[in-house]
Tab-separated table of C-alpha atoms and ligand atoms in Angstrom:
chain	number	residue	atom	x	y	z
H	1	UNK	CA	39.236	-9.051	36.298
H	2	UNK	CA	39.848	-7.714	32.836
H	3	UNK	CA	36.813	-7.527	30.700
H	4	UNK	CA	37.018	-9.445	27.434
H	5	UNK	CA	37.189	-6.995	24.605
H	6	UNK	CA	33.727	-6.565	23.132
H	7	UNK	CA	33.530	-7.357	19.493
H	8	UNK	CA	31.695	-4.552	17.749
H	9	UNK	CA	29.186	-5.488	15.097
H	10	UNK	CA	30.224	-3.944	11.767
H	11	UNK	CA	27.867	-1.218	10.637
H	12	UNK	CA	25.631	-2.117	7.763
H	13	UNK	CA	27.350	-1.369	4.507
H	14	UNK	CA	25.141	-0.578	1.535
H	15	UNK	CA	28.107	-1.074	-0.817
H	16	UNK	CA	28.087	-4.809	-0.071
H	17	UNK	CA	24.753	-5.136	-1.770
H	18	UNK	CA	24.086	-5.771	-5.405
H	19	UNK	CA	23.674	-2.479	-7.217
H	20	UNK	CA	20.052	-1.681	-8.101
H	21	UNK	CA	19.027	-2.477	-11.702
H	22	UNK	CA	18.876	1.169	-12.671
H	23	UNK	CA	20.790	3.896	-10.883
H	24	UNK	CA	18.771	6.651	-12.502
H	25	UNK	CA	15.521	5.748	-10.810
H	26	UNK	CA	13.761	8.917	-11.920
H	27	UNK	CA	12.095	9.323	-8.532
H	28	UNK	CA	14.449	11.788	-6.880
H	29	UNK	CA	12.702	15.046	-6.060
H	30	UNK	CA	9.459	13.768	-7.590
H	31	UNK	CA	5.954	13.535	-6.151
H	32	UNK	CA	4.347	10.113	-5.844
H	33	UNK	CA	0.702	10.744	-6.706
H	34	UNK	CA	-0.422	7.847	-8.873
H	35	UNK	CA	0.719	4.375	-9.858
H	36	UNK	CA	0.681	5.547	-13.472
H	37	UNK	CA	4.117	7.041	-12.685
H	38	UNK	CA	5.546	3.540	-12.218
H	39	UNK	CA	6.617	1.551	-15.244
H	40	UNK	CA	8.164	-1.892	-14.815
H	41	UNK	CA	11.706	-0.483	-14.540
H	42	UNK	CA	10.715	1.787	-11.684
H	43	UNK	CA	8.754	-1.003	-10.003
H	44	UNK	CA	11.751	-3.346	-10.225
H	45	UNK	CA	13.980	-0.609	-8.874
H	46	UNK	CA	11.720	0.027	-5.851
H	47	UNK	CA	11.423	-3.729	-5.188
H	48	UNK	CA	15.200	-4.208	-5.313
H	49	UNK	CA	15.673	-1.359	-2.873
H	50	UNK	CA	12.901	-2.709	-0.602
H	51	UNK	CA	14.716	-6.071	-0.437
H	52	UNK	CA	17.883	-4.246	0.593
H	53	UNK	CA	15.936	-2.390	3.266
H	54	UNK	CA	14.552	-5.689	4.577
H	55	UNK	CA	18.041	-7.144	4.751
H	56	UNK	CA	19.338	-4.041	6.485
H	57	UNK	CA	16.510	-4.059	9.069
H	58	UNK	CA	17.071	-7.771	9.735
H	59	UNK	CA	20.781	-7.266	10.236
H	60	UNK	CA	21.124	-3.951	12.056
H	61	UNK	CA	17.670	-2.456	12.554
H	62	UNK	CA	18.489	1.090	11.474
H	63	UNK	CA	21.000	3.191	9.528
H	64	UNK	CA	21.727	6.866	8.986
H	65	UNK	CA	20.876	7.023	5.290
H	66	UNK	CA	18.308	9.824	5.763
H	67	UNK	CA	19.964	11.571	8.702
H	68	UNK	CA	19.244	15.276	8.495
H	69	UNK	CA	16.025	14.821	6.491
H	70	UNK	CA	12.565	15.488	7.914
H	71	UNK	CA	9.283	13.871	6.872
H	72	UNK	CA	5.949	15.571	7.574
H	73	UNK	CA	3.096	13.066	7.947
H	74	UNK	CA	-0.174	14.896	7.328
H	75	UNK	CA	-3.251	12.714	7.720
H	76	UNK	CA	-6.735	14.204	7.339
H	77	UNK	CA	-8.243	10.697	7.508
H	78	UNK	CA	-7.642	7.887	10.020
H	79	UNK	CA	-4.674	5.608	9.486
H	80	UNK	CA	-2.824	2.945	11.412
H	81	UNK	CA	-0.583	1.071	8.955
H	82	UNK	CA	0.238	3.753	6.411
H	83	UNK	CA	1.130	6.427	8.949
H	84	UNK	CA	3.041	4.167	11.328
H	85	UNK	CA	4.937	2.376	8.570
H	86	UNK	CA	6.040	5.706	7.083
H	87	UNK	CA	7.134	6.874	10.525
H	88	UNK	CA	8.960	3.593	11.194
H	89	UNK	CA	10.538	3.802	7.738
H	90	UNK	CA	11.896	7.285	8.411
H	91	UNK	CA	13.089	6.302	11.901
H	92	UNK	CA	14.923	3.249	10.585
H	93	UNK	CA	16.677	5.412	8.026
H	94	UNK	CA	17.764	7.913	10.664
H	95	UNK	CA	15.489	10.791	9.634
H	96	UNK	CA	13.121	12.989	11.643
H	97	UNK	CA	9.331	13.227	11.639
H	98	UNK	CA	6.599	15.831	12.054
H	99	UNK	CA	3.625	13.624	12.896
H	100	UNK	CA	0.227	15.200	12.175
H	101	UNK	CA	-1.400	11.835	11.978
H	102	UNK	CA	-3.943	11.064	14.662
H	103	UNK	CA	-4.446	14.700	15.443
H	104	UNK	CA	-5.174	16.905	12.462
H	105	UNK	CA	-7.927	18.258	14.748
H	106	UNK	CA	-5.203	19.664	16.980
H	107	UNK	CA	-3.441	21.438	14.115
H	108	UNK	CA	-4.499	24.696	12.492
H	109	UNK	CA	-6.543	22.650	10.025
H	110	UNK	CA	-9.259	22.695	12.711
H	111	UNK	CA	-9.099	26.520	12.685
H	112	UNK	CA	-9.995	26.495	9.015
H	113	UNK	CA	-6.534	26.659	7.482
H	114	UNK	CA	-6.583	25.748	3.805
H	115	UNK	CA	-4.716	22.776	2.392
H	116	UNK	CA	-2.548	25.171	0.388
H	117	UNK	CA	-1.433	27.087	3.489
H	118	UNK	CA	-0.846	23.943	5.537
H	119	UNK	CA	1.327	22.506	2.762
H	120	UNK	CA	3.251	25.754	2.254
H	121	UNK	CA	3.868	25.883	5.996
H	122	UNK	CA	5.060	22.295	6.362
H	123	UNK	CA	7.481	22.643	3.482
H	124	UNK	CA	9.307	25.296	5.479
H	125	UNK	CA	10.308	22.571	7.949
H	126	UNK	CA	10.254	19.282	6.077
H	127	UNK	CA	11.929	17.724	3.011
H	128	UNK	CA	9.017	15.488	2.016
H	129	UNK	CA	5.305	15.350	2.919
H	130	UNK	CA	3.192	12.204	3.096
H	131	UNK	CA	-0.467	13.155	2.910
H	132	UNK	CA	-3.831	11.392	3.215
H	133	UNK	CA	-6.969	13.354	2.414
H	134	UNK	CA	-10.657	12.479	1.952
H	135	UNK	CA	-10.970	14.273	-1.398
H	136	UNK	CA	-10.136	12.699	-4.719
H	137	UNK	CA	-7.383	14.744	-6.363
H	138	UNK	CA	-6.203	16.413	-3.127
H	139	UNK	CA	-2.710	14.935	-3.415
H	140	UNK	CA	-2.241	16.578	-6.809
H	141	UNK	CA	-3.506	19.892	-5.422
H	142	UNK	CA	-0.969	19.649	-2.592
H	143	UNK	CA	1.765	18.814	-5.101
H	144	UNK	CA	0.847	21.867	-7.172
H	145	UNK	CA	1.491	24.087	-4.153
H	146	UNK	CA	4.503	22.305	-2.698
H	147	UNK	CA	8.102	22.800	-3.693
H	148	UNK	CA	9.056	19.523	-2.012
H	149	UNK	CA	7.869	16.002	-2.905
H	150	UNK	CA	4.343	14.996	-1.907
H	151	UNK	CA	3.630	11.302	-1.424
H	152	UNK	CA	-0.039	10.380	-1.773
H	153	UNK	CA	-1.099	8.172	1.134
H	154	UNK	CA	-4.675	7.974	-0.163
H	155	UNK	CA	-6.885	10.645	-1.745
H	156	UNK	CA	-10.533	9.790	-1.155
H	157	UNK	CA	-11.737	7.138	-3.558
H	158	UNK	CA	-8.833	7.915	-5.898
H	159	UNK	CA	-5.490	6.204	-5.423
H	160	UNK	CA	-3.185	4.750	-2.814
H	161	UNK	CA	0.030	4.210	-4.786
H	162	UNK	CA	2.343	3.150	-1.952
H	163	UNK	CA	-0.186	0.524	-0.864
H	164	UNK	CA	-0.374	-0.826	-4.411
H	165	UNK	CA	3.410	-1.095	-4.578
H	166	UNK	CA	3.539	-3.002	-1.305
H	167	UNK	CA	0.684	-5.226	-2.470
H	168	UNK	CA	2.454	-6.050	-5.714
H	169	UNK	CA	5.713	-6.606	-3.830
H	170	UNK	CA	3.910	-9.033	-1.518
H	171	UNK	CA	2.576	-11.018	-4.473
H	172	UNK	CA	6.068	-11.188	-6.001
H	173	UNK	CA	7.759	-12.203	-2.742
H	174	UNK	CA	5.108	-14.714	-1.686
H	175	UNK	CA	4.508	-16.433	-5.018
H	176	UNK	CA	7.819	-15.706	-6.770
H	177	UNK	CA	6.207	-14.115	-9.820
H	178	UNK	CA	3.408	-11.873	-11.036
H	179	UNK	CA	3.011	-12.917	-14.666
H	180	UNK	CA	0.687	-15.853	-15.180
H	181	UNK	CA	-1.238	-15.386	-11.923
H	182	UNK	CA	-4.999	-15.342	-11.420
H	183	UNK	CA	-5.856	-12.496	-9.077
H	184	UNK	CA	-9.321	-12.071	-7.576
H	185	UNK	CA	-10.306	-8.821	-5.875
H	186	UNK	CA	-13.251	-9.051	-3.529
H	187	UNK	CA	-15.459	-6.497	-1.800
H	188	UNK	CA	-15.761	-2.771	-2.312
H	189	UNK	CA	-14.272	-2.289	-5.747
H	190	UNK	CA	-16.126	0.969	-6.295
H	191	UNK	CA	-14.759	3.044	-3.434
H	192	UNK	CA	-11.659	1.035	-2.485
H	193	UNK	CA	-8.700	3.112	-3.621
H	194	UNK	CA	-6.252	0.286	-2.964
H	195	UNK	CA	-8.122	-1.796	-5.540
H	196	UNK	CA	-7.984	1.063	-8.049
H	197	UNK	CA	-4.221	1.515	-7.698
H	198	UNK	CA	-3.383	-2.194	-7.622
H	199	UNK	CA	-5.539	-2.848	-10.698
H	200	UNK	CA	-3.695	-0.125	-12.617
H	201	UNK	CA	-0.308	-1.567	-11.632
H	202	UNK	CA	-1.378	-5.091	-12.589
H	203	UNK	CA	-2.438	-3.906	-16.040
H	204	UNK	CA	1.270	-3.867	-16.903
H	205	UNK	CA	1.540	-7.632	-16.292
H	206	UNK	CA	0.272	-10.777	-17.925
H	207	UNK	CA	-2.331	-11.627	-15.278
H	208	UNK	CA	-6.001	-12.684	-15.190
H	209	UNK	CA	-8.232	-10.465	-13.084
H	210	UNK	CA	-11.475	-11.458	-11.406
H	211	UNK	CA	-13.582	-8.759	-9.767
H	212	UNK	CA	-16.034	-9.979	-7.128
H	213	UNK	CA	-18.484	-7.460	-5.683
H	214	UNK	CA	-22.146	-6.724	-5.034
H	215	UNK	CA	-23.770	-4.901	-7.945
H	216	UNK	CA	-23.543	-1.435	-6.368
H	217	UNK	CA	-19.844	-1.856	-5.531
H	218	UNK	CA	-18.555	-2.846	-8.959
H	219	UNK	CA	-15.295	-1.422	-10.271
H	220	UNK	CA	-15.782	2.108	-11.711
H	221	UNK	CA	-16.604	1.936	-15.407
H	222	UNK	CA	-13.685	4.068	-16.603
H	223	UNK	CA	-11.222	1.789	-14.813
H	224	UNK	CA	-12.996	-1.320	-16.087
H	225	UNK	CA	-12.780	0.023	-19.640
H	226	UNK	CA	-9.049	0.643	-19.200
H	227	UNK	CA	-8.623	-2.942	-17.981
H	228	UNK	CA	-10.508	-4.260	-21.001
H	229	UNK	CA	-8.472	-2.046	-23.360
H	230	UNK	CA	-5.247	-3.380	-21.850
H	231	UNK	CA	-6.182	-6.796	-23.236
H	232	UNK	CA	-6.107	-8.501	-19.839
H	233	UNK	CA	-8.291	-11.557	-19.274
H	234	UNK	CA	-11.004	-10.124	-16.977
H	235	UNK	CA	-14.367	-11.228	-15.560
H	236	UNK	CA	-16.807	-9.829	-13.009
H	237	UNK	CA	-18.973	-11.862	-10.652
H	238	UNK	CA	-20.994	-11.446	-7.457
H	239	UNK	CA	-19.896	-14.737	-5.978
H	240	UNK	CA	-16.600	-15.746	-4.321
H	241	UNK	CA	-17.475	-19.389	-5.112
H	242	UNK	CA	-16.842	-18.580	-8.806
H	243	UNK	CA	-13.196	-17.673	-8.182
H	244	UNK	CA	-11.974	-19.443	-5.056
H	245	UNK	CA	-10.800	-22.680	-6.687
H	246	UNK	CA	-8.540	-21.040	-9.247
H	247	UNK	CA	-7.303	-17.900	-7.520
H	248	UNK	CA	-3.575	-17.516	-6.834
H	249	UNK	CA	-4.316	-14.304	-4.958
H	250	UNK	CA	-7.524	-13.469	-3.115
H	251	UNK	CA	-7.376	-9.727	-2.395
H	252	UNK	CA	-10.156	-8.966	0.098
H	253	UNK	CA	-11.297	-5.449	0.973
H	254	UNK	CA	-13.489	-3.635	3.476
H	255	UNK	CA	-16.739	-1.961	2.426
H	256	UNK	CA	-15.823	1.731	2.744
H	257	UNK	CA	-18.560	2.960	5.064
H	258	UNK	CA	-17.226	6.530	5.084
H	259	UNK	CA	-17.864	6.909	1.328
H	260	UNK	CA	-21.575	6.071	1.481
H	261	UNK	CA	-24.111	8.898	1.440
H	262	UNK	CA	-26.903	6.420	2.163
H	263	UNK	CA	-26.109	4.298	5.228
H	264	UNK	CA	-29.094	2.021	4.558
H	265	UNK	CA	-27.340	0.986	1.377
H	266	UNK	CA	-24.134	0.358	3.357
H	267	UNK	CA	-26.013	-1.901	5.784
H	268	UNK	CA	-27.322	-3.901	2.837
H	269	UNK	CA	-23.875	-4.720	1.454
H	270	UNK	CA	-21.541	-4.572	4.447
H	271	UNK	CA	-21.616	-8.279	5.289
H	272	UNK	CA	-21.751	-9.510	1.733
H	273	UNK	CA	-18.456	-11.402	1.825
H	274	UNK	CA	-16.896	-13.306	4.671
H	275	UNK	CA	-13.862	-15.485	4.067
H	276	UNK	CA	-14.118	-18.488	6.368
H	277	UNK	CA	-12.036	-21.628	6.914
H	278	UNK	CA	-14.714	-23.539	4.961
H	279	UNK	CA	-14.215	-21.284	1.948
H	280	UNK	CA	-10.435	-21.645	2.294
H	281	UNK	CA	-10.799	-25.442	2.037
H	282	UNK	CA	-11.774	-24.946	-1.605
H	283	UNK	CA	-8.744	-22.760	-2.392
H	284	UNK	CA	-5.479	-24.011	-3.911
H	285	UNK	CA	-2.715	-25.166	-1.590
H	286	UNK	CA	-0.350	-22.595	-3.062
H	287	UNK	CA	-2.162	-19.271	-3.022
H	288	UNK	CA	-2.367	-16.237	-0.758
H	289	UNK	CA	-5.073	-14.203	0.910
H	290	UNK	CA	-4.355	-10.487	1.150
H	291	UNK	CA	-6.152	-7.504	2.702
H	292	UNK	CA	-5.016	-3.861	2.893
H	293	UNK	CA	-6.657	-3.670	6.347
H	294	UNK	CA	-8.437	-2.650	8.476
H	295	UNK	CA	-10.741	-5.658	8.280
H	296	UNK	CA	-14.196	-5.415	9.757
H	297	UNK	CA	-15.376	-8.982	9.463
H	298	UNK	CA	-14.447	-9.845	5.843
H	299	UNK	CA	-11.891	-12.438	6.918
H	300	UNK	CA	-12.667	-14.584	9.950
H	301	UNK	CA	-10.000	-14.606	12.654
H	302	UNK	CA	-9.564	-18.364	12.465
H	303	UNK	CA	-8.267	-17.965	8.901
H	304	UNK	CA	-5.214	-16.165	10.373
H	305	UNK	CA	-3.536	-19.450	11.315
H	306	UNK	CA	-3.649	-20.613	7.679
H	307	UNK	CA	-0.161	-20.165	6.159
H	308	UNK	CA	-1.866	-18.802	3.049
H	309	UNK	CA	-3.087	-15.799	5.076
H	310	UNK	CA	-0.456	-13.283	3.980
H	311	UNK	CA	-1.986	-10.070	5.317
H	312	UNK	CA	0.346	-9.450	8.242
H	313	UNK	CA	3.393	-10.191	6.071
H	314	UNK	CA	1.859	-7.767	3.559
H	315	UNK	CA	1.607	-5.145	6.311
H	316	UNK	CA	5.281	-5.571	7.170
H	317	UNK	CA	6.289	-5.187	3.536
H	318	UNK	CA	4.758	-1.723	3.693
H	319	UNK	CA	7.640	-0.488	5.793
H	320	UNK	CA	10.311	-1.776	3.389
H	321	UNK	CA	8.560	-0.324	0.344
H	322	UNK	CA	8.141	3.036	2.088
H	323	UNK	CA	11.790	3.033	3.158
H	324	UNK	CA	12.751	2.432	-0.472
H	325	UNK	CA	10.472	5.208	-1.706
H	326	UNK	CA	11.624	7.763	0.864
H	327	UNK	CA	15.282	7.052	0.051
H	328	UNK	CA	14.594	7.321	-3.692
H	329	UNK	CA	12.539	10.511	-3.490
H	330	UNK	CA	15.137	12.128	-1.227
H	331	UNK	CA	17.981	11.197	-3.559
H	332	UNK	CA	19.679	8.728	-1.227
H	333	UNK	CA	19.158	5.741	-3.471
C	1	LIG	N1	-6.204	1.314	4.600
C	1	LIG	C1	-6.704	1.306	3.246
C	1	LIG	C2	-6.963	2.710	2.753
C	1	LIG	O1	-6.644	3.661	3.423
C	1	LIG	C3	-7.863	0.404	3.077
C	1	LIG	C4	-9.096	0.732	3.841
C	1	LIG	O2	-9.174	1.762	4.535
C	1	LIG	O3	-10.048	-0.045	3.748
C	1	LIG	O4	-7.462	2.866	1.659
């Protein structure tokens, strides 16, 4: 019997999509070290590209946009979401990967190789390096040595710019806007780099910020002063009860155990905040709960069934944002 001719699915065609708001995105060949590099035009550009990536993944799963390019993933600190979403992003765009993620101890780093030498080695093979490092400022040091773009995937207590972009994207996609929102950040505001980067991005918008933390984990003073100077409506409190009724976004974070020199102090504050279903009863019907993850008890598991719990959708957005950034940095935008 003759087989019916199979109808081939058309390949995904980027030309069908609306052109991005600005063709000259200014990201090609550049490092991504800090959110201060992103003005609203660049943010809108990355978001538009991320939406295209989402549509592409939904329709065909993968394309060859970055075929022939190689990404080196160099992680000196643990990671699940950032490393795997960058790897998935590169895979879905047809590129290759050098994964030094869960095993920096198996690379020459464990033999005492300096960051400078590791970077100058990897750039012989790769076109872009994504790096996470425990020291504040390490991403800039790597960028100073590298002739290829460095993307900061977290430098100690400093910044985590790609996380902040995916966080902001999640707010926009979930609530349809950023301006006019009341955003409460809860937990370790002192050491949490995702809070630092997201706060800096939000300073460009007309938002109200509420910072909720124990005394010793308050937002660093320099950042707080910048927030105040930006003219944003801002308040600090120790109590989630002060913010839960009005918050449009509750951004919960983990207490960063690895940054404490005194573990007794960590024990004192580690269980300070727990978001429960009872607390969620007081929250607005239209709001979202976010978390950069990992969580270690800050949000109870039974909150997950609440449609306002946006953290796994937030996680997924990370891949689209990172696809958009890789394409932009590698000049395939
Ligand atoms: N995954 C985020 C980071 O690397 C948040 C966290 O670790 O708590 O900063």
